[in-house]
Tab-separated table of C-alpha atoms and ligand atoms in Angstrom:
chain	number	residue	atom	x	y	z
A	7	MET	CA	58.521	65.273	134.191
A	8	TRP	CA	58.052	61.803	136.101
A	9	GLU	CA	55.339	61.585	138.648
A	10	TYR	CA	56.996	60.333	141.799
A	11	THR	CA	55.132	59.306	144.871
A	12	GLU	CA	55.998	60.980	148.252
A	13	LYS	CA	57.815	57.897	149.479
A	14	VAL	CA	60.167	57.809	146.285
A	15	LYS	CA	60.889	61.695	146.878
A	16	ASP	CA	61.474	60.932	150.526
A	17	PHE	CA	63.804	58.094	149.857
A	18	PHE	CA	65.678	59.962	147.106
A	19	LEU	CA	66.035	63.060	149.132
A	20	LYS	CA	66.752	61.266	152.475
A	21	PRO	CA	68.260	57.844	151.353
A	22	LYS	CA	68.663	55.383	153.975
A	23	ASN	CA	71.641	53.074	154.290
A	24	VAL	CA	74.058	54.898	151.838
A	25	GLY	CA	77.739	53.998	151.835
A	26	GLU	CA	79.880	51.317	152.023
A	27	ILE	CA	80.396	48.305	154.539
A	28	LYS	CA	84.123	47.947	154.951
A	29	ASP	CA	83.845	44.300	156.194
A	30	ALA	CA	81.109	43.157	154.118
A	31	ASP	CA	80.327	39.418	153.950
A	32	ALA	CA	79.135	39.942	150.465
A	33	VAL	CA	79.127	42.452	147.723
A	34	GLY	CA	76.734	42.609	144.640
A	35	GLU	CA	77.596	45.120	141.723
A	36	VAL	CA	75.394	45.463	138.797
A	37	GLY	CA	74.837	47.908	135.970
A	38	SER	CA	77.456	50.224	134.276
A	39	ILE	CA	78.224	53.906	134.396
A	40	VAL	CA	78.403	53.704	130.564
A	41	CYS	CA	74.695	52.645	130.614
A	42	GLY	CA	73.705	55.163	132.920
A	43	ASP	CA	72.903	53.250	136.245
A	44	ALA	CA	75.061	51.330	138.535
A	45	LEU	CA	74.528	49.854	141.976
A	46	LYS	CA	76.980	48.294	144.475
A	47	LEU	CA	75.256	46.511	147.357
A	48	TYR	CA	76.919	45.524	150.501
A	49	LEU	CA	75.648	43.059	153.181
A	50	LYS	CA	76.651	42.129	156.600
A	51	VAL	CA	75.262	38.666	157.718
A	52	ASP	CA	75.016	37.179	161.369
A	53	LYS	CA	76.810	33.833	160.872
A	54	GLU	CA	74.631	32.395	163.583
A	55	THR	CA	71.048	33.484	162.513
A	56	GLY	CA	71.913	33.771	158.969
A	57	LYS	CA	70.124	37.184	159.098
A	58	ILE	CA	71.229	40.451	157.258
A	59	ILE	CA	72.209	42.603	159.894
A	60	ASP	CA	73.245	45.308	157.838
A	61	ALA	CA	72.894	46.473	154.065
A	62	LYS	CA	74.326	49.715	152.524
A	63	PHE	CA	74.548	50.658	148.896
A	64	GLN	CA	76.387	53.123	146.604
A	65	THR	CA	74.606	54.021	143.327
A	66	PHE	CA	75.250	56.132	140.212
A	67	GLY	CA	71.804	56.844	138.957
A	68	CYS	CA	68.530	58.880	138.878
A	69	ALA	CA	66.219	59.505	141.806
A	70	SER	CA	64.353	56.216	141.277
A	71	ALA	CA	67.707	54.284	141.329
A	72	ILE	CA	68.602	55.985	144.610
A	73	ALA	CA	65.050	55.429	146.061
A	74	SER	CA	64.899	51.738	144.769
A	75	SER	CA	68.267	50.979	146.362
A	76	SER	CA	67.502	52.494	149.548
A	77	ALA	CA	64.206	50.641	149.668
A	78	LEU	CA	65.887	47.385	148.886
A	79	THR	CA	68.157	47.684	151.847
A	80	GLU	CA	65.329	48.531	154.102
A	81	LEU	CA	63.349	45.602	152.845
A	82	ILE	CA	66.023	43.024	153.308
A	83	LYS	CA	67.578	44.180	156.664
A	84	GLY	CA	66.492	41.726	159.359
A	85	LYS	CA	65.720	38.973	156.814
A	86	THR	CA	67.561	35.712	156.387
A	87	ILE	CA	69.092	35.227	152.911
A	88	ASP	CA	66.358	32.946	151.769
A	89	GLU	CA	63.704	35.499	152.909
A	90	ALA	CA	65.511	38.218	151.246
A	91	MET	CA	65.636	36.290	147.971
A	92	LYS	CA	61.970	36.432	147.981
A	93	VAL	CA	61.963	40.267	147.599
A	94	SER	CA	61.082	40.849	143.838
A	95	ASN	CA	61.584	44.012	141.931
A	96	GLN	CA	57.923	44.600	142.204
A	97	ASP	CA	58.094	44.370	146.006
A	98	ILE	CA	60.762	47.132	145.776
A	99	ALA	CA	58.408	49.353	143.481
A	100	ASP	CA	55.355	48.556	145.770
A	101	PHE	CA	57.288	49.552	148.909
A	102	LEU	CA	57.738	52.954	147.329
A	103	GLY	CA	54.014	53.231	146.551
A	104	GLY	CA	55.097	52.584	142.852
A	105	LEU	CA	57.497	53.786	140.369
A	106	PRO	CA	56.720	55.653	137.020
A	107	ASP	CA	56.434	52.773	134.223
A	108	GLN	CA	59.698	54.103	132.535
A	109	LYS	CA	61.719	53.770	135.699
A	110	MET	CA	60.859	50.116	136.705
A	111	HIS	CA	64.310	49.200	135.460
A	112	CYS	CA	65.671	50.801	138.688
A	113	SER	CA	63.682	48.192	140.789
A	114	VAL	CA	64.983	45.521	138.446
A	115	MET	CA	68.545	46.680	139.088
A	116	GLY	CA	67.907	46.582	142.956
A	117	ARG	CA	66.778	42.734	142.462
A	118	GLU	CA	69.857	42.071	140.428
A	119	ALA	CA	72.243	43.577	142.950
A	120	LEU	CA	70.688	41.274	145.563
A	121	GLU	CA	71.091	38.225	143.398
A	122	ALA	CA	74.660	39.178	142.901
A	123	ALA	CA	75.464	39.725	146.425
A	124	VAL	CA	73.706	36.357	147.519
A	125	ALA	CA	75.743	34.639	144.807
A	126	ASP	CA	78.966	36.352	146.237
A	127	LEU	CA	78.093	35.126	149.691
A	128	ARG	CA	77.498	31.635	148.559
A	129	GLY	CA	80.731	31.555	146.592
A	130	GLU	CA	78.874	31.122	143.433
A	131	ALA	CA	79.486	32.748	140.007
A	132	PRO	CA	77.506	36.010	139.643
A	133	PRO	CA	74.163	35.567	137.781
A	134	GLU	CA	74.776	35.931	134.133
A	135	HIS	CA	72.707	39.042	133.477
A	136	GLU	CA	75.614	40.544	131.561
A	137	GLU	CA	76.676	37.327	129.650
A	138	GLY	CA	75.009	35.219	126.920
A	139	ASN	CA	73.231	36.391	123.662
A	140	LEU	CA	73.586	40.376	123.532
A	141	ILE	CA	70.275	41.683	122.324
A	142	CYS	CA	70.589	45.513	123.147
A	143	LYS	CA	74.084	46.858	122.313
A	144	CYS	CA	73.086	50.361	123.445
A	145	PHE	CA	72.377	49.132	127.017
A	146	ASN	CA	74.349	45.886	127.141
A	147	VAL	CA	71.124	43.590	127.790
A	148	THR	CA	71.223	39.935	127.085
A	149	GLU	CA	68.445	37.636	125.846
A	150	GLU	CA	68.557	35.837	129.177
A	151	LYS	CA	67.976	38.947	131.178
A	152	ILE	CA	65.048	40.030	128.881
A	153	ARG	CA	63.358	36.538	129.305
A	154	LYS	CA	63.753	36.497	133.056
A	155	VAL	CA	62.493	40.090	133.577
A	156	ALA	CA	59.663	39.506	130.963
A	157	MET	CA	58.555	36.508	132.668
A	158	GLU	CA	58.818	37.499	136.231
A	159	ASN	CA	56.787	40.867	135.409
A	160	HIS	CA	54.586	39.439	132.738
A	161	LEU	CA	55.816	41.808	130.102
A	162	THR	CA	54.351	41.434	126.674
A	163	THR	CA	55.375	44.494	124.743
A	164	VAL	CA	58.770	45.974	123.514
A	165	ASP	CA	57.941	49.190	125.380
A	166	GLU	CA	57.321	47.327	128.538
A	167	VAL	CA	60.626	45.491	128.189
A	168	THR	CA	62.231	48.812	127.711
A	169	ASN	CA	60.751	50.163	130.763
A	170	TYR	CA	62.067	47.375	132.843
A	171	THR	CA	65.513	46.714	131.337
A	172	LYS	CA	66.156	49.767	129.055
A	173	ALA	CA	66.726	47.450	126.095
A	174	GLY	CA	65.264	49.237	123.041
A	175	GLY	CA	65.410	52.429	124.611
A	176	GLY	CA	68.425	53.844	122.595
A	177	CYS	CA	68.845	53.399	118.827
A	178	GLY	CA	65.780	50.926	118.525
A	179	GLU	CA	67.626	48.556	116.311
A	180	CYS	CA	67.166	45.775	118.787
A	181	ALA	CA	63.287	45.980	118.987
A	182	PRO	CA	62.624	43.237	116.402
A	183	ASN	CA	64.856	40.901	118.368
A	184	ILE	CA	63.013	41.790	121.618
A	185	GLU	CA	59.610	41.240	119.852
A	186	ALA	CA	60.832	37.938	118.617
A	187	ILE	CA	61.891	36.866	122.211
A	188	LEU	CA	58.475	37.881	123.638
A	189	THR	CA	56.742	36.246	120.810
A	190	ASP	CA	58.817	32.953	121.650
A	191	LEU	CA	58.435	33.309	125.320
A	192	TRP	CA	54.706	33.825	125.380
A	193	SER	CA	53.765	31.479	122.503
A	194	LEU	CA	53.463	28.627	125.171
A	195	LYS	CA	50.244	30.304	126.130
A	196	PRO	CA	47.210	29.087	124.269
A	197	PRO	CA	46.330	31.736	121.600
A	198	GLU	CA	42.886	32.205	123.305
A	199	LYS	CA	43.222	32.177	126.988
A	200	PRO	CA	40.714	29.695	128.335
A	201	ALA	CA	38.383	31.529	130.675
A	202	LYS	CA	38.986	30.636	134.374
A	203	PRO	CA	36.386	28.198	135.343
A	204	LYS	CA	33.944	29.957	137.757
A	205	LYS	CA	33.513	26.952	140.353
A	206	LEU	CA	35.608	23.739	140.352
A	207	THR	CA	35.069	20.563	142.164
A	208	ASN	CA	38.173	19.217	143.671
A	209	LEU	CA	38.622	16.621	141.080
A	210	HIS	CA	38.367	19.064	138.277
A	211	LYS	CA	40.738	21.317	139.852
A	212	ILE	CA	43.303	18.593	140.132
A	213	ALA	CA	42.854	17.553	136.572
A	214	LEU	CA	42.980	21.150	135.248
A	215	ILE	CA	46.338	21.761	137.291
A	216	GLN	CA	47.832	18.520	135.935
A	217	GLU	CA	46.768	19.478	132.346
A	218	ILE	CA	48.213	23.045	132.594
A	219	ILE	CA	51.546	21.685	134.109
A	220	GLU	CA	51.961	19.273	131.306
A	221	ASN	CA	50.809	21.294	128.361
A	222	GLU	CA	51.504	24.717	129.206
A	223	ILE	CA	54.316	24.895	131.757
A	224	ARG	CA	56.584	21.851	131.187
A	225	PRO	CA	57.281	22.616	127.364
A	226	GLY	CA	58.489	26.129	128.156
A	227	LEU	CA	60.895	24.678	130.901
A	228	GLN	CA	62.057	21.806	128.719
A	229	ALA	CA	62.933	24.197	125.939
A	230	ASP	CA	65.537	25.601	128.244
A	231	ASN	CA	66.678	22.245	129.354
A	232	GLY	CA	64.910	22.399	132.685
A	233	ASP	CA	61.614	20.711	133.802
A	234	VAL	CA	58.875	20.424	136.657
A	235	GLU	CA	57.426	17.534	138.177
A	236	LEU	CA	54.052	17.576	139.971
A	237	ILE	CA	54.425	16.083	143.501
A	238	ASP	CA	51.154	16.583	145.259
A	239	ILE	CA	48.134	18.733	145.319
A	240	ASP	CA	46.279	19.400	148.641
A	241	GLY	CA	43.443	21.846	148.155
A	242	SER	CA	44.982	24.976	146.805
A	243	LYS	CA	48.438	23.984	147.875
A	244	VAL	CA	50.462	22.674	144.836
A	245	THR	CA	53.856	21.064	145.444
A	246	VAL	CA	56.329	20.582	142.593
A	247	ALA	CA	59.829	19.747	142.208
A	248	LEU	CA	62.107	21.380	139.624
A	249	ARG	CA	64.243	19.220	137.402
A	250	GLY	CA	67.047	19.437	134.836
A	251	MET	CA	68.768	22.802	134.594
A	252	CYS	CA	66.099	24.305	136.928
A	253	THR	CA	67.402	22.239	139.856
A	254	GLY	CA	69.344	24.441	142.105
A	255	CYS	CA	69.154	27.502	139.660
A	256	LEU	CA	69.454	30.704	141.213
A	257	MET	CA	66.228	31.746	139.510
A	258	SER	CA	64.243	28.857	140.872
A	259	ASP	CA	62.154	31.216	142.985
A	260	VAL	CA	61.332	33.083	139.809
A	261	THR	CA	60.245	29.891	138.130
A	262	ILE	CA	58.155	28.750	140.891
A	263	ARG	CA	56.577	32.130	141.088
A	264	GLY	CA	55.947	31.959	137.364
A	265	ILE	CA	54.161	28.536	137.748
A	266	GLN	CA	52.071	29.901	140.420
A	267	GLU	CA	50.933	32.916	138.393
A	268	LYS	CA	50.175	30.687	135.443
A	269	LEU	CA	47.916	28.439	137.605
A	270	ARG	CA	46.402	31.532	139.334
A	271	GLU	CA	45.523	32.864	136.001
A	272	LEU	CA	44.135	29.551	134.456
A	273	VAL	CA	42.687	27.788	137.565
A	274	SER	CA	42.033	29.559	140.580
A	275	ASP	CA	43.286	32.731	142.401
A	276	ASP	CA	44.073	31.010	145.791
A	277	ILE	CA	46.562	28.566	144.195
A	278	ALA	CA	49.987	28.486	146.322
A	279	VAL	CA	52.835	26.750	144.444
A	280	GLU	CA	55.883	25.632	146.610
A	281	ALA	CA	59.033	23.816	145.898
A	282	TYR	CA	59.344	20.079	146.968
A	283	GLN	CA	62.162	20.021	149.602
B	3	FES	S1	70.523	48.236	120.386
B	3	FES	FE1	68.911	48.182	121.697
B	3	FES	S2	68.432	50.351	121.639
B	3	FES	FE2	70.073	50.208	120.321
């Protein structure tokens, strides 16, 4: 039996914003009934302010999927599209007071539906979660999705990947491939994490940030034909410009957040990374 928070139960039993928006400006559809969960998100956007004035959903899924979808609509209503795109799957789970580990994939599905709806609004091709190198045939999960979700949520084990994507949760044949992806993804980390320095002078901090971007972050991005350039360091504010395939990528927010996490982990908790405009 799953341990659900009161808020999950509330959002499951009395979900908010269920239904269809007939004249929606954007629709994002993810998942598949065959795989057990599906979500369709409808957005109505004010053309003048760019704010989401209505969001509704239809879902086929469990209590967590319904609660997560409902939470997502509550989180994004009233936000601009750019603000809404900052809502992560962890934000959805946090809004609900947490989800059981094994149900985190429901929050991921919410975030994916949002990405799909925003792509639709912008007239772009839907994010390629369902295309590319298929790793898990049982749940139709690609390598790209595993990498993205693992990076965004700092997943390091196959079980964690299963919780967040369902990949590996069926016949288990894909587990070695998931393991290999994780090894590759995190092999950029130094084998032994350097301890975070206790107190840094400004000069030391700048040098450390430069070194980590150069040696820890850039090689990983370059491996995917992307890159990052350090533009400025002002106290704890680090400004970077994404280059190559990272430029204008739908996942650029995720990349920036990943860089910030890495710098917070290795330099200082107060680092804030922003993209150069
Ligand atoms: S192929 Fe991934 S669980 Fe079966």
